[in-house]
Short mmCIF file of N, CA, C and O in Angstrom, two decimals:
data_model
loop_
_atom_site.label_atom_id
_atom_site.label_comp_id
_atom_site.label_asym_id
_atom_site.label_seq_id
_atom_site.Cartn_x
_atom_site.Cartn_y
_atom_site.Cartn_z
N PHE A 847 -82.27 -29.33 160.97
CA PHE A 847 -81.55 -29.11 159.72
C PHE A 847 -81.83 -30.22 158.70
O PHE A 847 -81.33 -30.16 157.59
N THR A 848 -82.62 -31.20 159.09
CA THR A 848 -82.99 -32.24 158.12
C THR A 848 -83.85 -31.66 157.01
O THR A 848 -83.94 -32.25 155.94
N LEU A 849 -84.46 -30.49 157.26
CA LEU A 849 -85.27 -29.85 156.22
C LEU A 849 -84.43 -29.55 154.98
O LEU A 849 -84.93 -29.61 153.85
N ILE A 850 -83.16 -29.24 155.18
CA ILE A 850 -82.27 -28.94 154.05
C ILE A 850 -82.10 -30.18 153.19
O ILE A 850 -82.20 -30.13 151.96
N VAL A 851 -81.87 -31.31 153.82
CA VAL A 851 -81.70 -32.58 153.09
C VAL A 851 -83.00 -32.95 152.40
O VAL A 851 -83.01 -33.34 151.22
N TYR A 852 -84.12 -32.84 153.11
CA TYR A 852 -85.42 -33.16 152.50
C TYR A 852 -85.69 -32.24 151.31
O TYR A 852 -86.22 -32.67 150.29
N GLY A 853 -85.34 -30.98 151.45
CA GLY A 853 -85.53 -30.03 150.36
C GLY A 853 -84.77 -30.45 149.11
O GLY A 853 -85.30 -30.41 147.99
N GLN A 854 -83.53 -30.87 149.30
CA GLN A 854 -82.72 -31.34 148.17
C GLN A 854 -83.35 -32.56 147.52
O GLN A 854 -83.44 -32.65 146.29
N LEU A 855 -83.79 -33.51 148.34
CA LEU A 855 -84.42 -34.72 147.80
C LEU A 855 -85.71 -34.39 147.05
O LEU A 855 -85.98 -34.97 145.99
N ILE A 856 -86.48 -33.47 147.57
CA ILE A 856 -87.73 -33.08 146.90
C ILE A 856 -87.42 -32.44 145.55
O ILE A 856 -88.09 -32.73 144.55
N LEU A 857 -86.41 -31.58 145.50
CA LEU A 857 -86.07 -30.95 144.23
C LEU A 857 -85.57 -31.97 143.21
O LEU A 857 -85.91 -31.88 142.02
N GLU A 858 -84.79 -32.94 143.66
CA GLU A 858 -84.33 -33.99 142.75
C GLU A 858 -85.51 -34.83 142.24
O GLU A 858 -85.59 -35.13 141.05
N TYR A 859 -86.42 -35.19 143.14
CA TYR A 859 -87.59 -35.97 142.77
C TYR A 859 -88.48 -35.18 141.81
O TYR A 859 -88.98 -35.72 140.82
N ALA A 860 -88.66 -33.90 142.11
CA ALA A 860 -89.52 -33.04 141.28
C ALA A 860 -89.00 -32.97 139.85
O ALA A 860 -89.78 -32.99 138.90
N LYS A 861 -87.70 -32.89 139.71
CA LYS A 861 -87.10 -32.81 138.38
C LYS A 861 -87.31 -34.13 137.62
O LYS A 861 -87.63 -34.12 136.43
N LEU A 862 -87.13 -35.23 138.31
CA LEU A 862 -87.29 -36.54 137.67
C LEU A 862 -88.73 -36.85 137.27
O LEU A 862 -88.99 -37.51 136.28
N HIS A 863 -89.68 -36.37 138.08
CA HIS A 863 -91.08 -36.72 137.87
C HIS A 863 -91.94 -35.54 137.40
O HIS A 863 -93.16 -35.64 137.42
N ASP A 864 -91.30 -34.46 137.03
CA ASP A 864 -91.99 -33.30 136.47
C ASP A 864 -93.16 -32.83 137.34
O ASP A 864 -94.29 -32.68 136.87
N LEU A 865 -92.87 -32.62 138.64
CA LEU A 865 -93.92 -32.13 139.54
C LEU A 865 -94.26 -30.69 139.22
O LEU A 865 -93.41 -29.93 138.78
N GLU A 866 -95.50 -30.32 139.49
CA GLU A 866 -95.92 -28.96 139.19
C GLU A 866 -95.26 -27.96 140.15
O GLU A 866 -95.02 -28.25 141.32
N GLU A 867 -94.96 -26.81 139.62
CA GLU A 867 -94.24 -25.79 140.38
C GLU A 867 -95.01 -25.32 141.60
O GLU A 867 -94.42 -25.05 142.65
N ASP A 868 -96.34 -25.22 141.49
CA ASP A 868 -97.16 -24.82 142.64
C ASP A 868 -96.95 -25.75 143.83
O ASP A 868 -96.86 -25.29 144.97
N LEU A 869 -96.90 -27.03 143.58
CA LEU A 869 -96.72 -28.00 144.66
C LEU A 869 -95.35 -27.82 145.33
O LEU A 869 -95.25 -27.79 146.56
N ILE A 870 -94.32 -27.65 144.53
CA ILE A 870 -92.97 -27.45 145.07
C ILE A 870 -92.92 -26.16 145.88
O ILE A 870 -92.39 -26.13 147.00
N ASP A 871 -93.48 -25.09 145.35
CA ASP A 871 -93.49 -23.81 146.07
C ASP A 871 -94.24 -23.92 147.39
O ASP A 871 -93.83 -23.36 148.40
N GLN A 872 -95.34 -24.65 147.40
CA GLN A 872 -96.12 -24.81 148.62
C GLN A 872 -95.34 -25.61 149.67
O GLN A 872 -95.34 -25.27 150.85
N ILE A 873 -94.66 -26.64 149.24
CA ILE A 873 -93.83 -27.43 150.15
C ILE A 873 -92.75 -26.55 150.76
O ILE A 873 -92.53 -26.56 151.99
N PHE A 874 -92.10 -25.75 149.94
CA PHE A 874 -91.01 -24.92 150.45
C PHE A 874 -91.51 -23.75 151.28
O PHE A 874 -90.79 -23.26 152.15
N GLU A 875 -92.75 -23.32 151.07
CA GLU A 875 -93.32 -22.30 151.96
C GLU A 875 -93.37 -22.86 153.38
O GLU A 875 -93.02 -22.18 154.35
N VAL A 876 -93.80 -24.10 153.50
CA VAL A 876 -93.86 -24.75 154.81
C VAL A 876 -92.46 -24.93 155.39
O VAL A 876 -92.22 -24.67 156.57
N PHE A 877 -91.52 -25.35 154.57
CA PHE A 877 -90.14 -25.55 155.03
C PHE A 877 -89.53 -24.24 155.55
O PHE A 877 -88.89 -24.22 156.60
N VAL A 878 -89.70 -23.17 154.80
CA VAL A 878 -89.14 -21.87 155.20
C VAL A 878 -89.77 -21.42 156.51
O VAL A 878 -89.08 -20.96 157.43
N SER A 879 -91.06 -21.60 156.63
CA SER A 879 -91.76 -21.23 157.87
C SER A 879 -91.26 -22.05 159.05
O SER A 879 -90.98 -21.50 160.13
N ASP A 880 -91.12 -23.36 158.87
CA ASP A 880 -90.62 -24.22 159.94
C ASP A 880 -89.20 -23.86 160.34
O ASP A 880 -88.88 -23.77 161.52
N MET A 881 -88.32 -23.70 159.36
CA MET A 881 -86.92 -23.40 159.64
C MET A 881 -86.80 -22.06 160.37
O MET A 881 -86.03 -21.94 161.33
N SER A 882 -87.58 -21.09 159.96
CA SER A 882 -87.55 -19.79 160.62
C SER A 882 -88.04 -19.90 162.06
O SER A 882 -87.49 -19.27 162.97
N GLY A 883 -89.05 -20.73 162.28
CA GLY A 883 -89.56 -20.94 163.63
C GLY A 883 -88.51 -21.58 164.53
O GLY A 883 -88.33 -21.17 165.68
N PHE A 884 -87.82 -22.59 164.01
CA PHE A 884 -86.76 -23.23 164.79
C PHE A 884 -85.61 -22.26 165.08
O PHE A 884 -85.05 -22.25 166.17
N ALA A 885 -85.27 -21.44 164.09
CA ALA A 885 -84.20 -20.46 164.28
C ALA A 885 -84.59 -19.44 165.35
O ALA A 885 -83.75 -19.05 166.17
N LEU A 886 -85.83 -19.03 165.35
CA LEU A 886 -86.30 -18.08 166.36
C LEU A 886 -86.25 -18.71 167.75
O LEU A 886 -85.86 -18.06 168.72
N GLN A 887 -86.62 -19.98 167.86
CA GLN A 887 -86.53 -20.67 169.15
C GLN A 887 -85.09 -20.70 169.66
O GLN A 887 -84.84 -20.46 170.83
N LEU A 888 -84.16 -21.01 168.76
CA LEU A 888 -82.76 -21.03 169.15
C LEU A 888 -82.29 -19.64 169.57
O LEU A 888 -81.61 -19.48 170.58
N TYR A 889 -82.69 -18.64 168.83
CA TYR A 889 -82.30 -17.27 169.14
C TYR A 889 -82.79 -16.86 170.53
O TYR A 889 -82.07 -16.25 171.32
N ARG A 890 -84.03 -17.23 170.86
CA ARG A 890 -84.66 -16.82 172.11
C ARG A 890 -84.23 -17.66 173.31
O ARG A 890 -84.52 -17.28 174.45
N HIS A 891 -83.60 -18.79 173.07
CA HIS A 891 -83.23 -19.68 174.17
C HIS A 891 -82.26 -18.96 175.11
O HIS A 891 -81.29 -18.34 174.66
N PRO A 892 -82.50 -19.04 176.42
CA PRO A 892 -81.65 -18.32 177.38
C PRO A 892 -80.16 -18.68 177.31
O PRO A 892 -79.30 -17.84 177.60
N SER A 893 -79.84 -19.90 176.90
CA SER A 893 -78.43 -20.31 176.88
C SER A 893 -77.76 -20.11 175.51
O SER A 893 -76.61 -20.50 175.33
N SER A 894 -78.45 -19.48 174.57
CA SER A 894 -77.87 -19.26 173.24
C SER A 894 -76.66 -18.34 173.34
O SER A 894 -76.69 -17.32 174.03
N THR A 895 -75.63 -18.70 172.62
CA THR A 895 -74.43 -17.87 172.58
C THR A 895 -74.62 -16.75 171.55
O THR A 895 -75.56 -16.80 170.73
N GLU A 896 -73.75 -15.79 171.57
CA GLU A 896 -73.81 -14.69 170.59
C GLU A 896 -73.68 -15.24 169.17
O GLU A 896 -74.37 -14.79 168.26
N GLY A 897 -72.80 -16.22 168.98
CA GLY A 897 -72.63 -16.83 167.66
C GLY A 897 -73.89 -17.53 167.19
O GLY A 897 -74.29 -17.39 166.03
N GLN A 898 -74.54 -18.27 168.07
CA GLN A 898 -75.79 -18.95 167.71
C GLN A 898 -76.88 -17.95 167.39
O GLN A 898 -77.64 -18.13 166.44
N MET A 899 -76.94 -16.88 168.17
CA MET A 899 -77.96 -15.86 167.93
C MET A 899 -77.73 -15.17 166.59
O MET A 899 -78.68 -14.92 165.84
N SER A 900 -76.49 -14.89 166.28
CA SER A 900 -76.16 -14.24 165.00
C SER A 900 -76.53 -15.15 163.83
O SER A 900 -77.14 -14.70 162.85
N TYR A 901 -76.17 -16.41 163.93
CA TYR A 901 -76.47 -17.37 162.86
C TYR A 901 -77.98 -17.58 162.73
O TYR A 901 -78.51 -17.66 161.62
N SER A 902 -78.67 -17.62 163.88
CA SER A 902 -80.13 -17.80 163.87
C SER A 902 -80.82 -16.67 163.13
O SER A 902 -81.77 -16.90 162.37
N GLN A 903 -80.36 -15.46 163.35
CA GLN A 903 -80.98 -14.31 162.68
C GLN A 903 -80.87 -14.41 161.17
O GLN A 903 -81.77 -13.99 160.45
N LYS A 904 -79.78 -15.00 160.69
CA LYS A 904 -79.60 -15.16 159.25
C LYS A 904 -80.55 -16.19 158.66
O LYS A 904 -80.82 -16.18 157.46
N MET A 905 -81.04 -17.11 159.50
CA MET A 905 -81.92 -18.17 159.02
C MET A 905 -83.40 -17.78 159.06
O MET A 905 -84.23 -18.47 158.50
N ILE A 906 -83.72 -16.68 159.70
CA ILE A 906 -85.12 -16.27 159.81
C ILE A 906 -85.53 -15.54 158.54
O ILE A 906 -84.99 -14.49 158.20
N LYS A 907 -86.46 -16.13 157.83
CA LYS A 907 -86.98 -15.56 156.58
C LYS A 907 -88.50 -15.66 156.58
O LYS A 907 -89.08 -16.57 157.16
N LYS A 908 -89.12 -14.75 155.90
CA LYS A 908 -90.57 -14.79 155.76
C LYS A 908 -90.90 -15.56 154.48
O LYS A 908 -90.41 -15.22 153.40
N PRO A 909 -91.70 -16.63 154.60
CA PRO A 909 -92.04 -17.39 153.39
C PRO A 909 -92.93 -16.57 152.46
O PRO A 909 -93.63 -15.66 152.89
N ILE A 910 -92.87 -16.92 151.19
CA ILE A 910 -93.71 -16.24 150.20
C ILE A 910 -95.06 -16.93 150.19
O ILE A 910 -95.19 -18.07 149.76
N TYR A 911 -96.06 -16.24 150.71
CA TYR A 911 -97.41 -16.80 150.81
C TYR A 911 -98.21 -16.41 149.58
O TYR A 911 -98.19 -15.27 149.15
N ASP A 912 -98.91 -17.37 149.02
CA ASP A 912 -99.74 -17.14 147.84
C ASP A 912 -101.09 -17.81 148.10
O ASP A 912 -101.20 -19.03 148.09
N GLU A 913 -102.09 -16.99 148.35
CA GLU A 913 -103.43 -17.49 148.70
C GLU A 913 -103.99 -18.40 147.60
O GLU A 913 -104.55 -19.46 147.88
N ALA A 914 -103.84 -17.99 146.35
CA ALA A 914 -104.39 -18.79 145.24
C ALA A 914 -103.69 -20.14 145.15
O ALA A 914 -104.34 -21.17 144.93
N ARG A 915 -102.37 -20.15 145.35
CA ARG A 915 -101.63 -21.41 145.33
C ARG A 915 -102.07 -22.31 146.48
O ARG A 915 -102.28 -23.50 146.31
N PHE A 916 -102.24 -21.72 147.65
CA PHE A 916 -102.71 -22.46 148.81
C PHE A 916 -104.05 -23.14 148.51
O PHE A 916 -104.24 -24.32 148.78
N GLU A 917 -104.96 -22.40 147.93
CA GLU A 917 -106.28 -22.94 147.59
C GLU A 917 -106.15 -24.09 146.59
O GLU A 917 -106.79 -25.13 146.74
N ARG A 918 -105.34 -23.90 145.56
CA ARG A 918 -105.17 -24.95 144.54
C ARG A 918 -104.58 -26.23 145.12
O ARG A 918 -105.04 -27.33 144.83
N ILE A 919 -103.55 -26.08 145.95
CA ILE A 919 -102.85 -27.25 146.47
C ILE A 919 -103.61 -27.89 147.63
O ILE A 919 -103.94 -29.08 147.58
N TRP A 920 -103.88 -27.12 148.67
CA TRP A 920 -104.47 -27.70 149.87
C TRP A 920 -105.93 -28.09 149.67
O TRP A 920 -106.32 -29.20 150.04
N LYS A 921 -106.70 -27.22 149.11
CA LYS A 921 -108.12 -27.54 148.95
C LYS A 921 -108.38 -28.41 147.72
O LYS A 921 -109.23 -29.28 147.74
N GLY A 922 -107.61 -28.16 146.67
CA GLY A 922 -107.84 -28.91 145.44
C GLY A 922 -107.22 -30.29 145.42
O GLY A 922 -107.75 -31.21 144.80
N GLN A 923 -106.07 -30.47 146.09
CA GLN A 923 -105.37 -31.75 146.03
C GLN A 923 -105.30 -32.46 147.38
O GLN A 923 -105.62 -33.64 147.47
N VAL A 924 -104.90 -31.75 148.42
CA VAL A 924 -104.70 -32.40 149.72
C VAL A 924 -106.03 -32.79 150.34
O VAL A 924 -106.25 -33.95 150.68
N TYR A 925 -106.91 -31.82 150.52
CA TYR A 925 -108.20 -32.12 151.15
C TYR A 925 -109.05 -33.05 150.31
O TYR A 925 -109.89 -33.77 150.83
N ALA A 926 -108.81 -33.07 149.02
CA ALA A 926 -109.56 -33.97 148.13
C ALA A 926 -109.25 -35.43 148.45
O ALA A 926 -110.03 -36.33 148.12
N GLN A 927 -108.12 -35.69 149.11
CA GLN A 927 -107.74 -37.06 149.48
C GLN A 927 -108.36 -37.51 150.80
O GLN A 927 -108.23 -38.68 151.17
N LYS A 928 -109.04 -36.61 151.49
CA LYS A 928 -109.65 -36.95 152.78
C LYS A 928 -110.58 -38.15 152.63
O LYS A 928 -111.46 -38.17 151.77
N GLY A 929 -110.33 -39.15 153.43
CA GLY A 929 -111.16 -40.35 153.40
C GLY A 929 -110.77 -41.36 152.33
O GLY A 929 -111.36 -42.43 152.25
N ALA A 930 -109.80 -41.03 151.50
CA ALA A 930 -109.41 -41.93 150.42
C ALA A 930 -108.58 -43.09 150.93
O ALA A 930 -108.54 -44.14 150.30
N TYR A 931 -107.94 -42.91 152.07
CA TYR A 931 -107.08 -43.96 152.62
C TYR A 931 -107.55 -44.32 154.01
O TYR A 931 -108.02 -43.48 154.76
N GLU A 932 -107.37 -45.57 154.34
CA GLU A 932 -107.80 -46.03 155.65
C GLU A 932 -106.70 -46.89 156.25
O GLU A 932 -106.10 -47.73 155.56
N MET A 933 -106.42 -46.66 157.52
CA MET A 933 -105.40 -47.46 158.19
C MET A 933 -105.92 -48.87 158.44
O MET A 933 -107.10 -49.06 158.72
N ARG A 934 -105.02 -49.82 158.30
CA ARG A 934 -105.40 -51.20 158.58
C ARG A 934 -105.48 -51.39 160.09
O ARG A 934 -104.63 -50.92 160.83
N GLY A 935 -106.48 -52.12 160.50
CA GLY A 935 -106.60 -52.47 161.92
C GLY A 935 -105.66 -53.61 162.26
O GLY A 935 -105.17 -54.31 161.39
N ARG A 936 -105.42 -53.79 163.49
CA ARG A 936 -104.51 -54.88 163.92
C ARG A 936 -105.21 -56.17 164.02
O ARG A 936 -106.21 -56.51 164.23
#
Protein backbone atom coordinates (compact mmCIF):
# COMPACT_ATOMS: atom_id res chain seq x y z
CA PHE A 1 0.00 0.00 0.00
CA THR A 2 3.03 2.28 -0.04
CA LEU A 3 2.24 2.77 -3.74
CA ILE A 4 -0.64 5.01 -2.68
CA VAL A 5 1.67 7.26 -0.67
CA TYR A 6 4.28 7.30 -3.44
CA GLY A 7 1.56 8.17 -5.94
CA GLN A 8 0.50 11.16 -3.87
CA LEU A 9 4.10 12.35 -3.54
CA ILE A 10 4.68 11.98 -7.27
CA LEU A 11 1.57 14.01 -8.07
CA GLU A 12 2.63 16.75 -5.66
CA TYR A 13 6.15 16.80 -7.13
CA ALA A 14 4.80 16.79 -10.68
CA LYS A 15 2.67 19.83 -9.98
CA LEU A 16 5.56 21.74 -8.42
CA HIS A 17 8.03 20.90 -11.18
CA ASP A 18 5.69 20.83 -14.18
CA LEU A 19 6.47 17.23 -15.18
CA GLU A 20 5.16 16.07 -18.52
CA GLU A 21 1.87 14.21 -18.47
CA ASP A 22 3.27 11.24 -20.41
CA LEU A 23 5.81 10.57 -17.68
CA ILE A 24 3.18 10.72 -14.93
CA ASP A 25 0.84 8.43 -16.89
CA GLN A 26 3.63 5.93 -17.48
CA ILE A 27 4.54 5.87 -13.79
CA PHE A 28 0.92 5.27 -12.83
CA GLU A 29 0.55 2.54 -15.44
CA VAL A 30 3.26 0.66 -13.56
CA PHE A 31 1.65 1.44 -10.18
CA VAL A 32 -1.78 0.20 -11.28
CA SER A 33 -0.24 -2.97 -12.69
CA ASP A 34 1.74 -3.62 -9.49
CA MET A 35 -1.20 -2.92 -7.18
CA SER A 36 -3.46 -5.20 -9.21
CA GLY A 37 -0.84 -7.94 -9.08
CA PHE A 38 -0.56 -7.68 -5.30
CA ALA A 39 -4.35 -7.68 -4.96
CA LEU A 40 -4.58 -10.82 -7.09
CA GLN A 41 -1.96 -12.53 -4.91
CA LEU A 42 -3.97 -11.68 -1.80
CA TYR A 43 -7.17 -12.90 -3.43
CA ARG A 44 -5.59 -16.23 -4.42
CA HIS A 45 -3.89 -16.86 -1.08
CA PRO A 46 -5.37 -19.98 0.57
CA SER A 47 -5.86 -18.21 3.93
CA SER A 48 -7.63 -15.13 2.50
CA THR A 49 -10.91 -14.35 4.19
CA GLU A 50 -14.08 -13.51 2.28
CA GLY A 51 -13.63 -9.85 3.27
CA GLN A 52 -10.05 -9.76 1.97
CA MET A 53 -11.10 -11.45 -1.25
CA SER A 54 -13.94 -8.98 -1.77
CA TYR A 55 -11.68 -5.99 -1.13
CA SER A 56 -8.96 -7.46 -3.36
CA GLN A 57 -11.35 -7.74 -6.28
CA LYS A 58 -12.11 -4.03 -6.00
CA MET A 59 -8.39 -3.22 -6.29
CA ILE A 60 -7.79 -5.21 -9.47
CA LYS A 61 -7.76 -2.84 -12.44
CA LYS A 62 -6.32 -3.04 -15.91
CA PRO A 63 -3.80 -0.24 -16.52
CA ILE A 64 -4.22 1.97 -19.56
CA TYR A 65 -1.44 0.90 -21.90
CA ASP A 66 -0.26 3.31 -24.58
CA GLU A 67 2.40 1.94 -26.94
CA ALA A 68 3.41 5.38 -28.24
CA ARG A 69 3.78 6.73 -24.69
CA PHE A 70 5.85 3.70 -23.73
CA GLU A 71 8.17 4.31 -26.67
CA ARG A 72 8.56 8.01 -25.85
CA ILE A 73 9.26 7.48 -22.16
CA TRP A 74 11.16 4.20 -21.96
CA LYS A 75 13.10 4.30 -25.19
CA GLY A 76 13.40 8.06 -25.51
CA GLN A 77 14.20 8.96 -21.90
CA VAL A 78 14.92 5.93 -19.72
CA TYR A 79 17.07 3.85 -22.06
CA ALA A 80 18.83 7.01 -23.21
CA GLN A 81 20.35 7.19 -19.70
CA LYS A 82 21.97 3.75 -20.06
CA GLY A 83 25.64 4.07 -19.21
CA ALA A 84 25.30 7.69 -18.10
CA TYR A 85 25.84 6.82 -14.44
CA GLU A 86 28.39 4.62 -12.83
CA MET A 87 28.47 3.24 -9.31
CA ARG A 88 31.44 4.17 -7.21
CA GLY A 89 33.72 1.31 -6.27
CA ARG A 90 34.65 0.71 -2.68
